[in-house]
Amino acid sequence: RGLPRLRTLPPVCQGVAIAPFRAAAEAIHWEVTELGPERLGEFDRSRFPRIEIADTTNAAGSAS
C-alpha cells in the first residue's frame, strides 16, 4: 500500500531522504513478490530501509 504513495513524493520531503528509501522499498517489494507466501520467511528482514534525514545544507531552494 505504501509504494504508490512513495512514488508521488519528491526525492526529499520535509527533510526526509525519500529517494533512497523508495528505491529500497521497491527492491524489497520485488524480492518479496518473487519469494511468494510460501518462502516469505527466507526474506532477510535486516534489509528493511532506515529513514534518513536529508542533508539540505547545500541544496538551495530544495523542497522540505
C-alpha positions as semicolon CSV with decimal commas, in nm:
position;residue;x (nm);y (nm);z (nm)
1;R;0,000;0,000;0,000
2;G;0,286;0,241;0,068
3;L;0,472;0,226;-0,264
4;P;0,213;0,422;-0,463
5;R;0,229;0,696;-0,200
6;L;0,610;0,699;-0,201
7;R;0,616;0,730;-0,580
8;T;0,429;1,061;-0,563
9;L;0,677;1,224;-0,325
10;P;0,978;1,432;-0,430
11;P;1,330;1,295;-0,365
12;V;1,341;1,493;-0,039
13;C;1,024;1,568;0,155
14;Q;1,007;1,751;0,488
15;G;1,375;1,682;0,545
16;V;1,349;1,308;0,480
17;A;1,554;1,143;0,203
18;I;1,271;0,974;0,015
19;A;1,463;0,865;-0,298
20;P;1,687;0,601;-0,133
21;F;1,401;0,482;0,088
22;R;1,174;0,445;-0,216
23;A;1,443;0,256;-0,413
24;A;1,500;0,014;-0,125
25;A;1,126;-0,036;-0,074
26;E;1,076;-0,113;-0,444
27;A;1,363;-0,365;-0,442
28;I;1,222;-0,533;-0,132
29;H;0,873;-0,543;-0,282
30;W;1,010;-0,715;-0,591
31;E;1,207;-0,968;-0,386
32;V;0,917;-1,049;-0,154
33;T;0,686;-1,090;-0,453
34;E;0,934;-1,330;-0,612
35;L;0,962;-1,533;-0,290
36;G;0,586;-1,564;-0,259
37;P;0,393;-1,652;0,055
38;E;0,549;-1,998;0,082
39;R;0,905;-1,865;0,106
40;L;0,846;-1,529;0,272
41;G;1,034;-1,648;0,581
42;E;1,352;-1,654;0,371
43;F;1,350;-1,277;0,334
44;D;1,631;-1,107;0,527
45;R;1,448;-0,856;0,746
46;S;1,770;-0,666;0,811
47;R;1,730;-0,527;0,458
48;F;1,437;-0,309;0,561
49;P;1,546;0,050;0,492
50;R;1,601;0,308;0,761
51;I;1,457;0,654;0,730
52;E;1,737;0,904;0,672
53;I;1,735;1,277;0,726
54;A;1,841;1,452;0,406
55;D;2,145;1,678;0,400
56;T;1,993;2,001;0,271
57;T;2,283;2,230;0,364
58;N;2,399;2,252;0,001
59;A;2,058;2,230;-0,166
60;A;1,938;2,586;-0,203
61;G;1,568;2,602;-0,271
62;S;1,506;2,233;-0,207
63;A;1,160;2,128;-0,101
64;S;1,140;2,047;0,268
